[in-house]
C-alpha cells in the first residue's frame, strides 16, 4: 500500500509541475550515417526544469548529434554540452537568452563566444566566429556569430555548453522538459 501512495504522490508532483504543452521531438538528421538523439534518450542529472523561455541557438530546430554526457568527476573526460547539427557551415548562431558577452576568443584551437545570462548562467558556443566584443549586450534571438567548420568532422555543427558557476548543465534542459515520466500500476 505504501508503494501505491508514494507512486501517486510522485505522479501528482510531476503532473502539477508539467508544462502545458509537450515539446515536439527534434528534427531528424539528414545524414543517415550520423546518429541523432531524441530528448528521451538524452541524459540529464537535473530533475527540475530550468528557466522557461530559452530558444534554440540554430534555426531551423537542429538535431542533437551528440548529447550531454558529463563526467563523474570534473577531471575525467565527458561531453560537457551538446552538439547541434546545422544546415550549413557559415550559418548564424543566435543567443538562446538575453545577456552580456563575457568572452570572445580562441580556446585551444577553436573560436568561442560566451554569453553571461545572469544568475550565474553562461552559454558558450564553438566553433563560432563573432565580431562582438566583451561587454556587448545581446537580445534573445540576436545573431552572436557565424558557425565555422570542423567540430563534427564533415557535418556542420555547433557545440553548446551551459554552466552555472563551475557546474556544467545540460543545455537541452533550458529548452525542453527532460524530467522522466512516472508510470503507475493499473491496480
PDB file of C-alpha atoms in Angstrom:
ATOM      1  CA  UNK A   1       0.000   0.000   0.000  1.00  0.00           C
ATOM      2  CA  UNK A   2       2.846   2.414   0.832  1.00  0.00           C
ATOM      3  CA  UNK A   3       4.288   1.941  -2.677  1.00  0.00           C
ATOM      4  CA  UNK A   4       0.954   2.943  -4.242  1.00  0.00           C
ATOM      5  CA  UNK A   5       0.721   6.076  -2.088  1.00  0.00           C
ATOM      6  CA  UNK A   6       4.322   7.081  -2.921  1.00  0.00           C
ATOM      7  CA  UNK A   7       3.716   6.471  -6.624  1.00  0.00           C
ATOM      8  CA  UNK A   8       0.569   8.605  -6.515  1.00  0.00           C
ATOM      9  CA  UNK A   9       2.446  11.436  -4.782  1.00  0.00           C
ATOM     10  CA  UNK A  10       5.194  11.279  -7.421  1.00  0.00           C
ATOM     11  CA  UNK A  11       2.618  11.354 -10.206  1.00  0.00           C
ATOM     12  CA  UNK A  12       0.759  14.305  -8.710  1.00  0.00           C
ATOM     13  CA  UNK A  13       4.002  16.228  -8.160  1.00  0.00           C
ATOM     14  CA  UNK A  14       5.108  15.575 -11.736  1.00  0.00           C
ATOM     15  CA  UNK A  15       1.692  16.415 -13.206  1.00  0.00           C
ATOM     16  CA  UNK A  16       1.445  19.662 -11.229  1.00  0.00           C
ATOM     17  CA  UNK A  17       4.843  20.855 -12.472  1.00  0.00           C
ATOM     18  CA  UNK A  18       4.448  19.670 -16.083  1.00  0.00           C
ATOM     19  CA  UNK A  19       4.305  22.317 -18.795  1.00  0.00           C
ATOM     20  CA  UNK A  20       1.019  22.882 -20.637  1.00  0.00           C
ATOM     21  CA  UNK A  21       2.339  21.648 -23.974  1.00  0.00           C
ATOM     22  CA  UNK A  22       4.859  18.928 -24.668  1.00  0.00           C
ATOM     23  CA  UNK A  23       7.723  19.956 -26.948  1.00  0.00           C
ATOM     24  CA  UNK A  24       7.999  18.318 -30.329  1.00  0.00           C
ATOM     25  CA  UNK A  25      10.884  15.911 -30.879  1.00  0.00           C
ATOM     26  CA  UNK A  26      13.977  17.286 -32.632  1.00  0.00           C
ATOM     27  CA  UNK A  27      14.087  17.247 -36.397  1.00  0.00           C
ATOM     28  CA  UNK A  28      15.520  14.118 -37.955  1.00  0.00           C
ATOM     29  CA  UNK A  29      19.092  14.253 -39.207  1.00  0.00           C
ATOM     30  CA  UNK A  30      19.696  14.459 -42.900  1.00  0.00           C
ATOM     31  CA  UNK A  31      22.823  12.292 -42.863  1.00  0.00           C
ATOM     32  CA  UNK A  32      21.902   8.616 -42.303  1.00  0.00           C
ATOM     33  CA  UNK A  33      25.453   7.889 -41.106  1.00  0.00           C
ATOM     34  CA  UNK A  34      25.187  10.320 -38.166  1.00  0.00           C
ATOM     35  CA  UNK A  35      23.124   9.294 -35.141  1.00  0.00           C
ATOM     36  CA  UNK A  36      20.514  11.736 -33.891  1.00  0.00           C
ATOM     37  CA  UNK A  37      19.487  11.655 -30.254  1.00  0.00           C
ATOM     38  CA  UNK A  38      15.976  12.413 -29.115  1.00  0.00           C
ATOM     39  CA  UNK A  39      15.230  14.191 -25.832  1.00  0.00           C
ATOM     40  CA  UNK A  40      14.043  10.892 -24.336  1.00  0.00           C
ATOM     41  CA  UNK A  41      17.495   9.429 -24.984  1.00  0.00           C
ATOM     42  CA  UNK A  42      19.304  12.416 -23.521  1.00  0.00           C
ATOM     43  CA  UNK A  43      20.721  12.029 -20.058  1.00  0.00           C
ATOM     44  CA  UNK A  44      20.129  14.846 -17.598  1.00  0.00           C
ATOM     45  CA  UNK A  45      21.158  14.779 -13.969  1.00  0.00           C
ATOM     46  CA  UNK A  46      18.855  17.687 -13.178  1.00  0.00           C
ATOM     47  CA  UNK A  47      15.262  16.699 -12.490  1.00  0.00           C
ATOM     48  CA  UNK A  48      13.931  20.241 -12.177  1.00  0.00           C
ATOM     49  CA  UNK A  49      13.265  22.138 -15.375  1.00  0.00           C
ATOM     50  CA  UNK A  50      15.378  25.229 -15.980  1.00  0.00           C
ATOM     51  CA  UNK A  51      14.010  28.724 -16.519  1.00  0.00           C
ATOM     52  CA  UNK A  52      11.413  28.846 -19.290  1.00  0.00           C
ATOM     53  CA  UNK A  53      11.750  30.912 -22.392  1.00  0.00           C
ATOM     54  CA  UNK A  54      15.147  29.960 -23.794  1.00  0.00           C
ATOM     55  CA  UNK A  55      15.326  29.146 -27.504  1.00  0.00           C
ATOM     56  CA  UNK A  56      17.418  27.031 -29.855  1.00  0.00           C
ATOM     57  CA  UNK A  57      20.683  28.751 -30.932  1.00  0.00           C
ATOM     58  CA  UNK A  58      20.258  27.458 -34.507  1.00  0.00           C
ATOM     59  CA  UNK A  59      17.331  27.638 -36.918  1.00  0.00           C
ATOM     60  CA  UNK A  60      15.550  25.616 -38.017  1.00  0.00           C
ATOM     61  CA  UNK A  61      15.339  23.487 -34.870  1.00  0.00           C
ATOM     62  CA  UNK A  62      18.521  21.385 -35.049  1.00  0.00           C
ATOM     63  CA  UNK A  63      19.015  17.677 -34.472  1.00  0.00           C
ATOM     64  CA  UNK A  64      21.091  16.693 -31.438  1.00  0.00           C
ATOM     65  CA  UNK A  65      24.147  14.932 -32.853  1.00  0.00           C
ATOM     66  CA  UNK A  66      25.863  14.247 -29.527  1.00  0.00           C
ATOM     67  CA  UNK A  67      24.089  14.514 -26.151  1.00  0.00           C
ATOM     68  CA  UNK A  68      25.232  15.911 -22.822  1.00  0.00           C
ATOM     69  CA  UNK A  69      27.366  13.316 -21.041  1.00  0.00           C
ATOM     70  CA  UNK A  70      29.048  14.895 -18.008  1.00  0.00           C
ATOM     71  CA  UNK A  71      31.930  13.077 -16.334  1.00  0.00           C
ATOM     72  CA  UNK A  72      31.552  11.600 -12.852  1.00  0.00           C
ATOM     73  CA  UNK A  73      34.499  13.741 -11.664  1.00  0.00           C
ATOM     74  CA  UNK A  74      35.496  17.188 -13.038  1.00  0.00           C
ATOM     75  CA  UNK A  75      38.899  15.963 -14.274  1.00  0.00           C
ATOM     76  CA  UNK A  76      37.541  12.972 -16.248  1.00  0.00           C
ATOM     77  CA  UNK A  77      36.594  13.020 -19.921  1.00  0.00           C
ATOM     78  CA  UNK A  78      32.989  13.501 -20.958  1.00  0.00           C
ATOM     79  CA  UNK A  79      30.833  15.747 -23.105  1.00  0.00           C
ATOM     80  CA  UNK A  80      30.031  18.927 -21.190  1.00  0.00           C
ATOM     81  CA  UNK A  81      27.472  20.259 -23.649  1.00  0.00           C
ATOM     82  CA  UNK A  82      25.539  19.181 -26.730  1.00  0.00           C
ATOM     83  CA  UNK A  83      26.467  19.149 -30.411  1.00  0.00           C
ATOM     84  CA  UNK A  84      23.671  20.517 -32.575  1.00  0.00           C
ATOM     85  CA  UNK A  85      23.541  19.839 -36.323  1.00  0.00           C
ATOM     86  CA  UNK A  86      23.364  22.832 -38.622  1.00  0.00           C
ATOM     87  CA  UNK A  87      22.042  23.175 -42.152  1.00  0.00           C
ATOM     88  CA  UNK A  88      25.438  24.572 -43.216  1.00  0.00           C
ATOM     89  CA  UNK A  89      28.747  25.992 -42.091  1.00  0.00           C
ATOM     90  CA  UNK A  90      28.700  29.766 -42.107  1.00  0.00           C
ATOM     91  CA  UNK A  91      25.172  29.927 -40.724  1.00  0.00           C
ATOM     92  CA  UNK A  92      24.134  32.259 -37.913  1.00  0.00           C
ATOM     93  CA  UNK A  93      24.325  31.257 -34.257  1.00  0.00           C
ATOM     94  CA  UNK A  94      21.860  33.161 -32.080  1.00  0.00           C
ATOM     95  CA  UNK A  95      21.584  33.925 -28.373  1.00  0.00           C
ATOM     96  CA  UNK A  96      19.276  31.425 -26.626  1.00  0.00           C
ATOM     97  CA  UNK A  97      18.518  34.079 -23.989  1.00  0.00           C
ATOM     98  CA  UNK A  98      19.431  37.730 -23.444  1.00  0.00           C
ATOM     99  CA  UNK A  99      22.715  38.518 -21.770  1.00  0.00           C
ATOM    100  CA  UNK A 100      26.134  40.134 -21.948  1.00  0.00           C
ATOM    101  CA  UNK A 101      29.118  38.807 -23.889  1.00  0.00           C
ATOM    102  CA  UNK A 102      31.692  37.733 -21.295  1.00  0.00           C
ATOM    103  CA  UNK A 103      34.286  36.145 -23.612  1.00  0.00           C
ATOM    104  CA  UNK A 104      35.186  36.171 -27.301  1.00  0.00           C
ATOM    105  CA  UNK A 105      38.409  34.467 -28.291  1.00  0.00           C
ATOM    106  CA  UNK A 106      40.191  31.237 -29.060  1.00  0.00           C
ATOM    107  CA  UNK A 107      40.305  28.307 -26.630  1.00  0.00           C
ATOM    108  CA  UNK A 108      42.944  25.763 -27.653  1.00  0.00           C
ATOM    109  CA  UNK A 109      42.349  25.993 -31.425  1.00  0.00           C
ATOM    110  CA  UNK A 110      38.646  26.937 -31.615  1.00  0.00           C
ATOM    111  CA  UNK A 111      36.914  30.319 -31.668  1.00  0.00           C
ATOM    112  CA  UNK A 112      34.463  30.576 -28.760  1.00  0.00           C
ATOM    113  CA  UNK A 113      31.863  33.095 -27.627  1.00  0.00           C
ATOM    114  CA  UNK A 114      30.391  33.065 -24.113  1.00  0.00           C
ATOM    115  CA  UNK A 115      27.266  34.910 -23.003  1.00  0.00           C
ATOM    116  CA  UNK A 116      26.523  35.669 -19.351  1.00  0.00           C
ATOM    117  CA  UNK A 117      22.755  35.393 -18.833  1.00  0.00           C
ATOM    118  CA  UNK A 118      22.774  36.474 -15.179  1.00  0.00           C
ATOM    119  CA  UNK A 119      22.031  34.359 -12.092  1.00  0.00           C
ATOM    120  CA  UNK A 120      25.380  32.610 -12.637  1.00  0.00           C
ATOM    121  CA  UNK A 121      24.314  31.108 -16.011  1.00  0.00           C
ATOM    122  CA  UNK A 122      26.669  31.251 -19.002  1.00  0.00           C
ATOM    123  CA  UNK A 123      26.294  29.787 -22.513  1.00  0.00           C
ATOM    124  CA  UNK A 124      29.305  29.032 -24.710  1.00  0.00           C
ATOM    125  CA  UNK A 125      29.349  28.243 -28.424  1.00  0.00           C
ATOM    126  CA  UNK A 126      32.151  26.803 -30.561  1.00  0.00           C
ATOM    127  CA  UNK A 127      33.448  26.937 -33.235  1.00  0.00           C
ATOM    128  CA  UNK A 128      31.837  30.337 -33.726  1.00  0.00           C
ATOM    129  CA  UNK A 129      33.430  33.464 -35.178  1.00  0.00           C
ATOM    130  CA  UNK A 130      31.987  36.649 -33.694  1.00  0.00           C
ATOM    131  CA  UNK A 131      32.524  40.346 -34.248  1.00  0.00           C
ATOM    132  CA  UNK A 132      31.014  41.132 -30.836  1.00  0.00           C
ATOM    133  CA  UNK A 133      33.232  42.352 -28.006  1.00  0.00           C
ATOM    134  CA  UNK A 134      33.296  41.549 -24.312  1.00  0.00           C
ATOM    135  CA  UNK A 135      30.627  43.621 -22.558  1.00  0.00           C
ATOM    136  CA  UNK A 136      28.268  43.794 -25.561  1.00  0.00           C
ATOM    137  CA  UNK A 137      24.590  43.290 -24.722  1.00  0.00           C
ATOM    138  CA  UNK A 138      22.722  40.687 -26.757  1.00  0.00           C
ATOM    139  CA  UNK A 139      18.985  40.125 -27.002  1.00  0.00           C
ATOM    140  CA  UNK A 140      17.411  36.678 -27.084  1.00  0.00           C
ATOM    141  CA  UNK A 141      17.435  35.522 -30.720  1.00  0.00           C
ATOM    142  CA  UNK A 142      20.083  38.041 -31.841  1.00  0.00           C
ATOM    143  CA  UNK A 143      22.910  36.743 -34.008  1.00  0.00           C
ATOM    144  CA  UNK A 144      26.082  36.336 -31.931  1.00  0.00           C
ATOM    145  CA  UNK A 145      28.337  34.807 -34.553  1.00  0.00           C
ATOM    146  CA  UNK A 146      28.892  32.587 -37.559  1.00  0.00           C
ATOM    147  CA  UNK A 147      29.317  28.822 -37.359  1.00  0.00           C
ATOM    148  CA  UNK A 148      32.680  27.559 -38.618  1.00  0.00           C
ATOM    149  CA  UNK A 149      33.521  24.092 -39.933  1.00  0.00           C
ATOM    150  CA  UNK A 150      35.420  21.379 -38.146  1.00  0.00           C
ATOM    151  CA  UNK A 151      33.851  20.435 -34.823  1.00  0.00           C
ATOM    152  CA  UNK A 152      31.862  17.397 -36.049  1.00  0.00           C
ATOM    153  CA  UNK A 153      34.076  16.411 -38.964  1.00  0.00           C
ATOM    154  CA  UNK A 154      32.322  16.904 -42.305  1.00  0.00           C
ATOM    155  CA  UNK A 155      28.927  17.554 -40.666  1.00  0.00           C
ATOM    156  CA  UNK A 156      28.308  21.209 -39.716  1.00  0.00           C
ATOM    157  CA  UNK A 157      27.551  21.538 -36.010  1.00  0.00           C
ATOM    158  CA  UNK A 158      27.891  23.832 -33.017  1.00  0.00           C
ATOM    159  CA  UNK A 159      28.915  22.746 -29.529  1.00  0.00           C
ATOM    160  CA  UNK A 160      26.638  24.469 -26.973  1.00  0.00           C
ATOM    161  CA  UNK A 161      27.620  24.384 -23.316  1.00  0.00           C
ATOM    162  CA  UNK A 162      25.855  25.909 -20.301  1.00  0.00           C
ATOM    163  CA  UNK A 163      27.344  26.447 -16.852  1.00  0.00           C
ATOM    164  CA  UNK A 164      26.031  27.714 -13.538  1.00  0.00           C
ATOM    165  CA  UNK A 165      29.143  28.792 -11.690  1.00  0.00           C
ATOM    166  CA  UNK A 166      31.539  25.892 -12.222  1.00  0.00           C
ATOM    167  CA  UNK A 167      28.822  23.255 -12.757  1.00  0.00           C
ATOM    168  CA  UNK A 168      28.093  22.114 -16.316  1.00  0.00           C
ATOM    169  CA  UNK A 169      24.369  21.792 -17.082  1.00  0.00           C
ATOM    170  CA  UNK A 170      22.516  20.081 -19.905  1.00  0.00           C
ATOM    171  CA  UNK A 171      21.678  22.885 -22.375  1.00  0.00           C
ATOM    172  CA  UNK A 172      18.618  20.954 -23.566  1.00  0.00           C
ATOM    173  CA  UNK A 173      17.076  21.305 -20.096  1.00  0.00           C
ATOM    174  CA  UNK A 174      16.717  25.028 -20.823  1.00  0.00           C
ATOM    175  CA  UNK A 175      14.516  24.444 -23.877  1.00  0.00           C
ATOM    176  CA  UNK A 176      12.921  21.014 -23.317  1.00  0.00           C
ATOM    177  CA  UNK A 177      11.288  19.277 -20.359  1.00  0.00           C
ATOM    178  CA  UNK A 178      13.666  16.373 -19.661  1.00  0.00           C
ATOM    179  CA  UNK A 179      12.049  15.136 -16.466  1.00  0.00           C
ATOM    180  CA  UNK A 180      11.331  11.402 -16.535  1.00  0.00           C
ATOM    181  CA  UNK A 181       7.805  10.092 -16.932  1.00  0.00           C
ATOM    182  CA  UNK A 182       6.306   8.215 -13.997  1.00  0.00           C
ATOM    183  CA  UNK A 183       4.326   5.069 -14.771  1.00  0.00           C
ATOM    184  CA  UNK A 184       1.928   3.665 -12.186  1.00  0.00           C
ATOM    185  CA  UNK A 185       0.452   0.169 -11.902  1.00  0.00           C
ATOM    186  CA  UNK A 186      -3.139  -0.283 -13.064  1.00  0.00           C
ATOM    187  CA  UNK A 187      -4.260  -1.824  -9.743  1.00  0.00           C
TER     188      UNK A 187
END
